[in-house]
């Protein structure tokens, strides 16, 4: 492994797929292969073969999707045409920069788009995940809901549907012309024994530096909250405004976090403190301040500030969801919300969540997504009480010293009225 998440084959090799009987050559995907790879993805999208119409708009989008992982090409023996592309890397939706959960994807040409090939390629991907230095013990892959043959093939090999993501992407369906929104399933499989022993902290610092360098070179991966020309979050309609929070009671000013050192430092400390306390976040998500801002700099950020004392009562942020497979006009948002320690357990969860929903609607959100560790009962209770429903879980996605690796529950809320910016 040379950089974060990378796994490289020493040399090309020939093998015979055991189910399909195809003799194939497997090699590392190289820069010279990118144009052909994009063509494979583009044609798969046109026939609705588990690729969204705007999931990969260009070669850059594909490079960004594998920036923390590896890609391999598969071609028939004696052929120079790429018939399948396999990607393997750390799951970006996991709540640690060194997860035990791998993310795998298999893309095939039309001639290779059949059950036996999917199963053979996925078996190969799992083999690479097992070899990875991170010691992956489980893996996930995303499959659009209309790809029934692929879902059945994966279930045959031990994958289970662990979650459903509403409006995850836009696909070509039936008439071949009009893209429609389609849900996507997160399919999960255990591939090894979970290891709760964690690396020393210096390893997390090293990985943080590598990730930041990659993000500087390739991209951040999420566009919501800013324009394509700038990483400065766009202005949020309606803000600032005042409102009363009961039963406290408190009068707060709801405003956007300013791009000033004092505001940014206070925003970061909210998350850092919550992670150190184990309140919905883990210190493994952002071991350094630098990586925190690589992840959060482009999100919409809001603070609820006590009108009279200036104390920060709560912070919240939104960005296009890690689970979304849309690149343009994504309307599935991940939402974060933290209430200051002194204001917790005072009944503020519901009114603060209502403010979060209102602002999310103004930002064009159709589906509000939250992922919460299973042991965080209070947060789950507040979210469910206010209308969120369970859409599944992401197993082995959150690490805490007290519980080891645990699942996160995925909760969604479909927002009724939407006003696009």
Coordinates of C-alpha atoms in Angstrom, one line a residue:
X1 CA 0.0 0.0 0.0
X2 CA 1.5 3.3 -1.1
X3 CA -1.2 5.8 -0.1
X4 CA -4.4 5.7 1.9
X5 CA -6.7 3.0 0.9
X6 CA -4.7 1.8 -2.1
X7 CA -4.1 -1.9 -3.0
X8 CA -2.0 -2.7 -6.1
X9 CA -1.6 -6.0 -8.0
X10 CA 2.1 -6.8 -8.4
X11 CA 1.6 -8.0 -12.0
X12 CA -1.3 -8.9 -14.4
X13 CA -2.6 -12.4 -14.0
X14 CA -4.8 -14.9 -15.9
X15 CA -7.6 -16.7 -14.2
X16 CA -10.7 -18.6 -15.1
X17 CA -14.0 -17.5 -13.5
X18 CA -15.4 -20.5 -11.8
X19 CA -19.1 -19.8 -12.5
X20 CA -19.0 -18.3 -16.0
X21 CA -16.0 -20.3 -17.2
X22 CA -14.6 -17.1 -18.8
X23 CA -10.8 -17.0 -19.1
X24 CA -9.8 -13.4 -18.2
X25 CA -6.8 -11.2 -17.5
X26 CA -6.9 -9.0 -14.4
X27 CA -4.7 -5.9 -14.1
X28 CA -4.5 -2.6 -12.2
X29 CA -6.6 0.1 -13.8
X30 CA -4.2 2.7 -15.2
X31 CA -4.4 6.3 -16.4
X32 CA -4.4 5.2 -20.0
X33 CA -7.6 3.2 -19.3
X34 CA -9.7 6.1 -17.9
X35 CA -11.3 7.1 -21.2
X36 CA -12.4 3.5 -22.0
X37 CA -13.6 3.1 -18.4
X38 CA -15.7 6.2 -18.6
X39 CA -17.2 4.9 -21.9
X40 CA -18.1 1.6 -20.1
X41 CA -19.8 3.6 -17.2
X42 CA -21.6 5.8 -19.7
X43 CA -23.1 2.9 -21.7
X44 CA -24.1 1.2 -18.4
X45 CA -25.9 4.3 -17.4
X46 CA -27.7 4.5 -20.7
X47 CA -29.1 1.0 -20.3
X48 CA -29.8 1.5 -16.5
X49 CA -27.3 -1.2 -15.4
X50 CA -26.7 0.0 -11.8
X51 CA -25.1 3.3 -12.9
X52 CA -27.0 6.6 -12.4
X53 CA -27.3 9.0 -15.3
X54 CA -25.3 11.7 -13.6
X55 CA -23.3 9.5 -11.2
X56 CA -20.2 9.7 -13.4
X57 CA -20.5 12.8 -15.7
X58 CA -16.8 12.6 -16.7
X59 CA -13.5 10.9 -16.0
X60 CA -12.9 13.3 -13.0
X61 CA -16.1 12.0 -11.2
X62 CA -14.8 8.4 -11.5
X63 CA -11.3 9.4 -10.2
X64 CA -12.9 11.2 -7.3
X65 CA -15.0 8.1 -6.5
X66 CA -11.9 5.9 -6.2
X67 CA -9.6 8.6 -4.6
X68 CA -9.4 6.5 -1.4
X69 CA -9.4 3.1 -3.0
X70 CA -8.2 1.0 -5.9
X71 CA -9.6 -0.1 -9.3
X72 CA -8.9 -3.1 -11.4
X73 CA -9.8 -4.0 -15.0
X74 CA -10.9 -7.3 -16.3
X75 CA -10.7 -8.3 -20.0
X76 CA -11.2 -11.6 -21.8
X77 CA -8.1 -13.5 -22.6
X78 CA -6.6 -12.4 -26.0
X79 CA -8.8 -9.2 -26.0
X80 CA -7.7 -5.7 -25.3
X81 CA -11.2 -4.4 -24.5
X82 CA -12.1 -3.8 -20.8
X83 CA -15.2 -5.8 -20.0
X84 CA -15.4 -5.2 -16.2
X85 CA -14.1 -2.7 -13.7
X86 CA -13.8 -3.6 -10.0
X87 CA -13.3 -1.0 -7.3
X88 CA -12.3 -1.7 -3.7
X89 CA -11.7 0.8 -0.9
X90 CA -12.7 1.9 2.6
X91 CA -16.4 2.7 3.0
X92 CA -16.6 6.5 3.0
X93 CA -20.0 6.3 4.8
X94 CA -18.3 4.6 7.8
X95 CA -17.6 6.8 10.8
X96 CA -13.9 6.3 11.0
X97 CA -10.9 7.2 8.8
X98 CA -9.7 3.6 9.3
X99 CA -12.9 1.6 9.0
X100 CA -13.3 -2.2 9.1
X101 CA -16.0 -1.8 6.4
X102 CA -15.0 -2.0 2.7
X103 CA -16.9 -0.6 -0.2
X104 CA -17.0 -2.7 -3.4
X105 CA -18.4 -2.0 -6.8
X106 CA -18.5 -4.0 -10.0
X107 CA -19.2 -2.4 -13.4
X108 CA -19.6 -4.5 -16.5
X109 CA -19.9 -4.1 -20.3
X110 CA -23.2 -5.3 -21.8
X111 CA -21.6 -8.5 -22.9
X112 CA -20.5 -9.2 -19.3
X113 CA -23.7 -8.1 -17.7
X114 CA -25.0 -11.4 -16.4
X115 CA -25.4 -13.2 -13.0
X116 CA -22.4 -15.5 -13.3
X117 CA -20.0 -12.7 -14.2
X118 CA -21.3 -10.4 -11.4
X119 CA -20.8 -13.1 -8.9
X120 CA -17.3 -14.0 -10.1
X121 CA -16.2 -10.3 -10.1
X122 CA -17.7 -9.7 -6.7
X123 CA -15.9 -12.8 -5.3
X124 CA -12.7 -11.3 -6.7
X125 CA -13.4 -7.9 -5.1
X126 CA -14.0 -9.6 -1.7
X127 CA -10.7 -11.4 -2.1
X128 CA -8.9 -8.1 -2.5
X129 CA -10.8 -6.6 0.4
X130 CA -9.5 -9.5 2.6
X131 CA -6.0 -8.7 1.5
X132 CA -6.2 -5.0 2.4
X133 CA -3.9 -3.7 5.1
X134 CA -6.9 -2.3 6.9
X135 CA -8.1 -5.8 7.7
X136 CA -11.7 -5.3 6.5
X137 CA -14.1 -7.7 8.2
X138 CA -17.2 -6.7 6.2
X139 CA -18.2 -5.1 2.9
X140 CA -21.0 -3.1 1.3
X141 CA -22.1 -2.5 -2.3
X142 CA -24.8 -0.2 -3.7
X143 CA -27.5 -1.6 -6.0
X144 CA -30.3 0.4 -7.5
X145 CA -33.7 -1.0 -6.7
X146 CA -34.7 -2.0 -10.2
X147 CA -31.6 -4.1 -10.8
X148 CA -33.4 -7.2 -9.5
X149 CA -31.1 -9.8 -11.2
X150 CA -28.1 -8.3 -9.6
X151 CA -29.7 -8.1 -6.2
X152 CA -30.7 -11.8 -6.4
X153 CA -27.2 -12.7 -7.5
X154 CA -25.7 -10.9 -4.5
X155 CA -28.2 -12.5 -2.1
X156 CA -27.2 -15.9 -3.5
X157 CA -23.7 -15.2 -2.4
X158 CA -24.6 -14.2 1.1
X159 CA -25.2 -10.4 0.8
X160 CA -28.2 -9.0 2.7
X161 CA -30.0 -5.7 2.2
X162 CA -29.1 -3.6 5.2
X163 CA -30.6 -0.3 4.2
X164 CA -32.6 1.5 1.5
X165 CA -31.8 5.0 0.4
X166 CA -34.8 6.9 -1.0
X167 CA -34.2 9.0 -4.2
X168 CA -30.6 7.9 -4.2
X169 CA -30.0 8.5 -7.9
X170 CA -31.5 9.1 -11.3
X171 CA -31.7 6.1 -13.7
X172 CA -32.9 5.3 -17.2
X173 CA -35.9 3.0 -16.8
X174 CA -38.3 1.2 -19.2
X175 CA -38.7 3.7 -22.0
X176 CA -35.0 4.4 -22.1
X177 CA -35.4 8.2 -22.3
X178 CA -36.8 9.8 -19.2
X179 CA -34.6 9.5 -16.1
X180 CA -36.5 8.8 -12.9
X181 CA -35.4 8.9 -9.2
X182 CA -34.7 5.4 -7.9
X183 CA -34.0 4.1 -4.4
X184 CA -30.7 2.3 -3.9
X185 CA -30.1 -0.6 -1.6
X186 CA -27.0 -0.9 0.6
X187 CA -26.1 -4.6 0.5
X188 CA -23.8 -6.0 3.2
X189 CA -21.7 -9.1 3.8
X190 CA -19.4 -10.2 6.5
X191 CA -16.0 -11.4 5.2
X192 CA -13.9 -11.9 8.3
X193 CA -13.7 -11.6 12.1
X194 CA -14.1 -8.1 13.5
X195 CA -11.0 -6.8 15.3
X196 CA -11.6 -4.2 18.0
X197 CA -7.9 -3.6 18.5
X198 CA -7.1 -0.1 17.2
X199 CA -3.9 1.3 15.8
X200 CA -1.9 3.8 17.9
X201 CA -3.0 7.4 17.7
X202 CA 0.1 8.4 15.6
X203 CA -1.3 6.1 12.8
X204 CA -4.5 8.1 12.7
X205 CA -2.5 11.4 12.5
X206 CA -0.6 9.9 9.6
X207 CA -3.7 8.7 7.8
X208 CA -5.3 12.1 8.3
X209 CA -2.4 13.8 6.6
X210 CA -2.6 11.3 3.6
X211 CA -6.4 11.9 3.3
X212 CA -6.0 15.6 3.3
X213 CA -3.3 15.4 0.6
X214 CA -5.5 13.2 -1.6
X215 CA -8.5 15.6 -1.1
X216 CA -6.3 18.5 -2.2
X217 CA -5.3 16.7 -5.3
X218 CA -8.5 15.0 -6.4
X219 CA -11.5 16.7 -4.6
X220 CA -13.7 16.6 -1.6
X221 CA -16.5 14.5 -3.0
X222 CA -19.5 16.5 -2.0
X223 CA -20.8 19.6 -3.8
X224 CA -23.9 20.5 -1.8
X225 CA -23.4 23.7 0.2
X226 CA -21.3 25.4 -2.3
X227 CA -21.1 26.2 -6.0
X228 CA -18.8 24.4 -8.4
X229 CA -16.7 27.5 -8.7
X230 CA -16.1 28.0 -5.1
X231 CA -15.9 26.0 -1.8
X232 CA -17.6 28.9 0.1
X233 CA -21.0 27.7 1.2
X234 CA -23.8 29.6 -0.5
X235 CA -26.2 31.9 1.5
X236 CA -29.1 30.2 3.2
X237 CA -32.5 31.8 2.6
X238 CA -34.5 33.2 5.5
X239 CA -31.4 33.7 7.8
X240 CA -30.9 35.3 10.1
X241 CA -34.0 35.2 12.2
X242 CA -35.0 35.1 15.8
X243 CA -37.2 32.6 17.5
X244 CA -38.1 31.4 21.0
X245 CA -37.2 27.9 22.1
X246 CA -39.4 26.2 24.7
X247 CA -39.6 24.8 27.3
X248 CA -36.2 26.4 28.2
X249 CA -37.3 29.3 27.4
X250 CA -34.6 30.9 25.3
X251 CA -34.6 33.5 22.6
X252 CA -32.1 32.6 19.9
X253 CA -30.7 34.1 16.8
X254 CA -30.5 31.5 14.0
X255 CA -27.7 32.5 11.7
X256 CA -25.2 31.1 9.3
X257 CA -21.7 30.4 10.7
X258 CA -19.4 33.2 9.4
X259 CA -16.2 32.4 7.6
X260 CA -14.3 34.1 10.5
X261 CA -11.7 32.4 12.8
X262 CA -13.8 32.8 15.9
X263 CA -16.9 31.3 14.4
X264 CA -15.1 28.5 12.7
X265 CA -13.1 27.6 15.8
X266 CA -16.3 27.5 18.0
X267 CA -18.0 25.3 15.3
X268 CA -15.1 22.9 15.3
X269 CA -15.0 22.7 19.1
X270 CA -18.7 21.7 19.2
X271 CA -17.9 18.7 17.1
X272 CA -14.6 17.9 18.8
X273 CA -16.2 18.0 22.3
X274 CA -19.1 15.8 21.2
X275 CA -16.6 13.3 19.7
X276 CA -14.6 13.3 22.9
X277 CA -17.7 12.7 25.0
X278 CA -18.9 10.0 22.5
X279 CA -22.1 12.0 21.8
X280 CA -23.1 10.9 18.3
X281 CA -19.5 11.3 16.9
X282 CA -16.2 9.5 17.2
X283 CA -12.7 11.0 17.4
X284 CA -11.8 8.5 14.7
X285 CA -14.0 10.5 12.2
X286 CA -11.7 13.6 12.4
X287 CA -8.5 13.0 14.4
X288 CA -7.2 16.4 13.4
X289 CA -8.6 19.9 12.8
X290 CA -7.3 19.9 9.3
X291 CA -9.3 16.8 8.2
X292 CA -12.4 18.1 10.0
X293 CA -12.3 21.1 7.7
X294 CA -11.6 19.1 4.6
X295 CA -14.9 17.3 5.3
X296 CA -17.0 20.2 6.6
X297 CA -15.7 23.3 4.8
X298 CA -18.3 23.0 2.0
X299 CA -21.3 22.2 4.1
X300 CA -24.0 24.7 5.1
X301 CA -23.4 25.5 8.7
X302 CA -25.8 27.2 11.1
X303 CA -25.6 28.3 14.8
X304 CA -28.4 29.0 17.3
X305 CA -27.0 31.8 19.4
X306 CA -28.5 33.1 22.7
X307 CA -29.7 36.6 21.8
X308 CA -28.7 38.0 25.2
X309 CA -25.6 36.1 26.4
X310 CA -24.1 35.2 23.0
X311 CA -23.8 31.6 24.0
X312 CA -24.0 29.0 21.3
X313 CA -27.0 26.8 22.1
X314 CA -26.7 24.4 19.1
X315 CA -25.0 24.0 15.8
X316 CA -26.2 22.2 12.7
X317 CA -25.0 21.5 9.2
X318 CA -26.2 19.9 6.0
X319 CA -24.6 18.5 2.8
X320 CA -25.4 16.1 0.0
X321 CA -25.6 12.6 1.5
X322 CA -22.7 10.2 1.4
X323 CA -25.4 7.7 0.4
X324 CA -26.5 9.7 -2.6
X325 CA -25.6 8.6 -6.2
X326 CA -26.5 12.0 -7.8
X327 CA -24.0 14.6 -8.9
X328 CA -26.4 17.3 -9.9
X329 CA -29.4 18.7 -8.0
X330 CA -29.0 16.1 -5.2
X331 CA -32.0 16.4 -2.9
X332 CA -30.9 13.7 -0.3
X333 CA -29.1 15.5 2.5
X334 CA -27.1 14.3 5.5
X335 CA -27.9 16.4 8.6
X336 CA -25.9 17.0 11.7
X337 CA -27.1 18.6 14.9
X338 CA -25.3 19.1 18.2
X339 CA -26.8 20.8 21.3
X340 CA -24.4 22.4 23.8
X341 CA -23.8 20.2 26.9
X342 CA -25.4 22.8 29.3
X343 CA -28.6 22.8 27.2
X344 CA -29.0 19.0 26.8
X345 CA -31.9 17.1 28.5
X346 CA -33.9 20.3 28.6
X347 CA -36.5 19.6 26.0
X348 CA -34.7 21.5 23.2
X349 CA -34.2 18.5 20.9
X350 CA -37.6 18.9 19.2
X351 CA -37.6 22.6 18.5
X352 CA -34.0 22.6 17.3
X353 CA -34.9 19.7 15.0
X354 CA -37.9 21.6 13.6
X355 CA -35.5 24.5 12.7
X356 CA -33.2 22.0 11.0
X357 CA -36.1 20.7 8.9
X358 CA -37.3 24.2 7.9
X359 CA -33.8 25.3 6.8
X360 CA -33.3 21.9 4.9
X361 CA -36.5 22.6 2.9
X362 CA -35.3 26.0 2.0
X363 CA -32.1 24.4 0.7
X364 CA -34.0 22.1 -1.6
X365 CA -33.9 18.9 0.5
X366 CA -36.4 16.2 -0.3
X367 CA -35.1 13.5 2.0
X368 CA -33.3 14.3 5.3
X369 CA -30.9 11.5 6.3
X370 CA -29.3 10.8 9.7
X371 CA -27.0 8.1 10.8
X372 CA -26.8 7.5 14.5
X373 CA -24.9 4.9 16.5
X374 CA -27.2 2.3 17.9
X375 CA -26.2 2.9 21.5
X376 CA -27.0 6.7 21.2
X377 CA -30.6 6.1 22.5
X378 CA -31.4 9.8 23.3
X379 CA -30.7 11.0 19.8
X380 CA -32.5 8.2 18.2
X381 CA -35.6 8.9 20.4
X382 CA -35.6 12.6 19.4
X383 CA -35.3 11.8 15.7
X384 CA -38.0 9.2 15.7
X385 CA -40.3 11.3 17.8
X386 CA -40.1 14.0 15.2
X387 CA -41.1 11.9 12.3
X388 CA -38.0 10.1 11.0
X389 CA -38.4 6.4 10.1
X390 CA -35.9 3.6 10.0
X391 CA -34.5 2.8 6.6
X392 CA -31.9 0.3 7.8
X393 CA -28.4 0.2 9.3
X394 CA -24.8 0.3 8.3
X395 CA -23.2 -2.5 10.3
X396 CA -19.7 -2.1 11.9
X397 CA -19.5 1.5 10.9
X398 CA -18.9 3.3 14.2
X399 CA -16.1 2.7 16.7
X400 CA -16.1 3.8 20.3
X401 CA -13.7 2.6 23.1
X402 CA -16.8 1.6 25.2
X403 CA -18.6 -0.5 22.6
X404 CA -16.0 -1.4 20.0
X405 CA -17.4 -1.6 16.4
X406 CA -21.1 -1.1 16.4
X407 CA -23.8 -0.4 13.8
X408 CA -25.3 3.0 12.9
X409 CA -29.0 3.3 12.3
X410 CA -30.1 5.1 9.2
X411 CA -33.1 7.2 9.6
X412 CA -34.9 9.2 6.9
X413 CA -37.6 11.9 6.7
X414 CA -39.3 12.9 3.5
X415 CA -39.9 16.6 3.5
X416 CA -43.3 17.7 2.1
X417 CA -43.0 21.2 0.6
X418 CA -39.7 22.2 -1.1
X419 CA -38.5 25.5 -2.2
X420 CA -35.4 25.1 -4.4
X421 CA -32.8 27.9 -4.1

